[in-house]
Amino acid sequence: MNRRDFLAAAAAATLATPVAARPVMPLRDSPRDMLSPPFVDGGGRDLTLADFLGQVVLLNVWATWCAPCREEMPTLDRLQARLGGADFHVLPLSIDRAGFGPVRRFYDEIGIAHLGLYLAEDIRAMAAFAVVGLPTTILIDRQGRELGRLSGPAEWDSPENIALFETTVAKGKNTP
């Protein structure tokens, strides 16, 4: 099996894994600088990741047409309800080409109550964040650097992930 076939098989196996069985997000040995394309929030404000400096951010690049994305979205909503605030923010960045309409309908359909609405141009966001598949979730420190990422769905409000995020928030509280 060549490298390309192996990677394709690994990606398919990862996406076939139930959300509840996915591992905790792997972290990098050292934070990595990130690019940020512009995106817009549900109120029409133009933003970049720089607008979230000072917070730990869990960036989730997703789309309403992505089945694994739809499956994990309630776990992100529960995570935001539990940990969201001045120190931590779940940023669900939709790349739906049809705009906010499908995202709002999706939120209403499944009862998303705690997540904000964010939308970015699909190709631009995927290139800037080096996304090779959806969903892709990136943990970002208070300085806007990537701490870790996971491609594929996960149970973001699992006890293991909550412990990871609480530890990450606590580590950075006194860091400039």
PDB file of C-alpha atoms in Angstrom, residues 84-163:
ATOM      1  CA  GLY A  84     -17.599  29.491  27.539  1.00  0.00           C
ATOM      2  CA  GLY A  85     -16.852  32.933  28.907  1.00  0.00           C
ATOM      3  CA  ALA A  86     -14.047  35.456  29.191  1.00  0.00           C
ATOM      4  CA  ASP A  87     -11.321  32.774  29.119  1.00  0.00           C
ATOM      5  CA  PHE A  88     -12.682  30.191  26.671  1.00  0.00           C
ATOM      6  CA  HIS A  89     -14.703  30.377  23.469  1.00  0.00           C
ATOM      7  CA  VAL A  90     -15.969  27.758  21.027  1.00  0.00           C
ATOM      8  CA  LEU A  91     -15.838  29.275  17.533  1.00  0.00           C
ATOM      9  CA  PRO A  92     -17.863  27.159  15.068  1.00  0.00           C
ATOM     10  CA  LEU A  93     -16.734  28.519  11.684  1.00  0.00           C
ATOM     11  CA  SER A  94     -19.139  27.428   8.964  1.00  0.00           C
ATOM     12  CA  ILE A  95     -17.934  27.295   5.380  1.00  0.00           C
ATOM     13  CA  ASP A  96     -21.428  26.950   3.904  1.00  0.00           C
ATOM     14  CA  ARG A  97     -21.492  28.709   0.532  1.00  0.00           C
ATOM     15  CA  ALA A  98     -25.205  29.491   0.884  1.00  0.00           C
ATOM     16  CA  GLY A  99     -24.527  31.839   3.798  1.00  0.00           C
ATOM     17  CA  PHE A 100     -26.085  32.096   7.244  1.00  0.00           C
ATOM     18  CA  GLY A 101     -29.535  30.795   6.222  1.00  0.00           C
ATOM     19  CA  PRO A 102     -28.650  27.086   6.318  1.00  0.00           C
ATOM     20  CA  VAL A 103     -26.583  27.572   9.475  1.00  0.00           C
ATOM     21  CA  ARG A 104     -29.441  29.293  11.322  1.00  0.00           C
ATOM     22  CA  ARG A 105     -31.897  26.595  10.192  1.00  0.00           C
ATOM     23  CA  PHE A 106     -29.493  23.886  11.340  1.00  0.00           C
ATOM     24  CA  TYR A 107     -29.043  25.536  14.758  1.00  0.00           C
ATOM     25  CA  ASP A 108     -32.832  25.743  15.119  1.00  0.00           C
ATOM     26  CA  GLU A 109     -33.387  22.132  13.971  1.00  0.00           C
ATOM     27  CA  ILE A 110     -31.074  20.579  16.540  1.00  0.00           C
ATOM     28  CA  GLY A 111     -31.474  23.109  19.347  1.00  0.00           C
ATOM     29  CA  ILE A 112     -28.083  24.839  19.311  1.00  0.00           C
ATOM     30  CA  ALA A 113     -28.446  27.543  21.964  1.00  0.00           C
ATOM     31  CA  HIS A 114     -24.961  28.524  23.147  1.00  0.00           C
ATOM     32  CA  LEU A 115     -22.847  28.793  19.988  1.00  0.00           C
ATOM     33  CA  GLY A 116     -22.364  31.951  17.982  1.00  0.00           C
ATOM     34  CA  LEU A 117     -22.800  32.141  14.228  1.00  0.00           C
ATOM     35  CA  TYR A 118     -19.616  32.524  12.180  1.00  0.00           C
ATOM     36  CA  LEU A 119     -19.125  32.192   8.437  1.00  0.00           C
ATOM     37  CA  ALA A 120     -16.045  32.191   6.199  1.00  0.00           C
ATOM     38  CA  GLU A 121     -15.312  31.699   2.519  1.00  0.00           C
ATOM     39  CA  ASP A 122     -14.708  27.968   2.185  1.00  0.00           C
ATOM     40  CA  ILE A 123     -11.545  27.822   0.078  1.00  0.00           C
ATOM     41  CA  ARG A 124      -9.905  30.726   1.877  1.00  0.00           C
ATOM     42  CA  ALA A 125     -10.610  29.305   5.354  1.00  0.00           C
ATOM     43  CA  MET A 126      -9.558  25.779   4.440  1.00  0.00           C
ATOM     44  CA  ALA A 127      -6.280  27.013   2.966  1.00  0.00           C
ATOM     45  CA  ALA A 128      -5.448  29.394   5.830  1.00  0.00           C
ATOM     46  CA  PHE A 129      -6.198  26.811   8.512  1.00  0.00           C
ATOM     47  CA  ALA A 130      -4.682  23.883   6.539  1.00  0.00           C
ATOM     48  CA  VAL A 131      -7.958  21.965   6.685  1.00  0.00           C
ATOM     49  CA  VAL A 132      -7.943  18.752   4.664  1.00  0.00           C
ATOM     50  CA  GLY A 133     -11.318  17.423   5.787  1.00  0.00           C
ATOM     51  CA  LEU A 134     -14.379  18.367   7.778  1.00  0.00           C
ATOM     52  CA  PRO A 135     -14.802  18.783  10.604  1.00  0.00           C
ATOM     53  CA  THR A 136     -11.404  20.053  11.673  1.00  0.00           C
ATOM     54  CA  THR A 137     -11.037  21.443  15.169  1.00  0.00           C
ATOM     55  CA  ILE A 138      -8.075  23.528  16.317  1.00  0.00           C
ATOM     56  CA  LEU A 139      -7.216  24.498  19.888  1.00  0.00           C
ATOM     57  CA  ILE A 140      -5.774  28.026  19.967  1.00  0.00           C
ATOM     58  CA  ASP A 141      -3.971  29.642  22.906  1.00  0.00           C
ATOM     59  CA  ARG A 142      -4.496  33.163  24.225  1.00  0.00           C
ATOM     60  CA  GLN A 143      -1.783  34.474  21.883  1.00  0.00           C
ATOM     61  CA  GLY A 144      -3.535  33.069  18.797  1.00  0.00           C
ATOM     62  CA  ARG A 145      -1.188  30.096  18.302  1.00  0.00           C
ATOM     63  CA  GLU A 146      -2.226  26.549  17.477  1.00  0.00           C
ATOM     64  CA  LEU A 147      -1.827  24.135  20.373  1.00  0.00           C
ATOM     65  CA  GLY A 148      -3.397  21.090  18.719  1.00  0.00           C
ATOM     66  CA  ARG A 149      -5.865  19.884  16.138  1.00  0.00           C
ATOM     67  CA  LEU A 150      -8.115  16.986  15.348  1.00  0.00           C
ATOM     68  CA  SER A 151      -9.569  16.112  11.963  1.00  0.00           C
ATOM     69  CA  GLY A 152     -12.885  14.322  12.213  1.00  0.00           C
ATOM     70  CA  PRO A 153     -15.656  14.449  14.784  1.00  0.00           C
ATOM     71  CA  ALA A 154     -15.210  14.162  18.540  1.00  0.00           C
ATOM     72  CA  GLU A 155     -17.202  14.272  21.730  1.00  0.00           C
ATOM     73  CA  TRP A 156     -15.984  17.728  22.741  1.00  0.00           C
ATOM     74  CA  ASP A 157     -17.814  17.779  26.068  1.00  0.00           C
ATOM     75  CA  SER A 158     -16.368  14.450  27.251  1.00  0.00           C
ATOM     76  CA  PRO A 159     -14.744  14.515  30.697  1.00  0.00           C
ATOM     77  CA  GLU A 160     -11.313  14.022  29.079  1.00  0.00           C
ATOM     78  CA  ASN A 161     -11.720  16.947  26.684  1.00  0.00           C
ATOM     79  CA  ILE A 162     -13.175  19.204  29.383  1.00  0.00           C
ATOM     80  CA  ALA A 163     -10.153  18.419  31.572  1.00  0.00           C
TER      81      ALA A 163
END
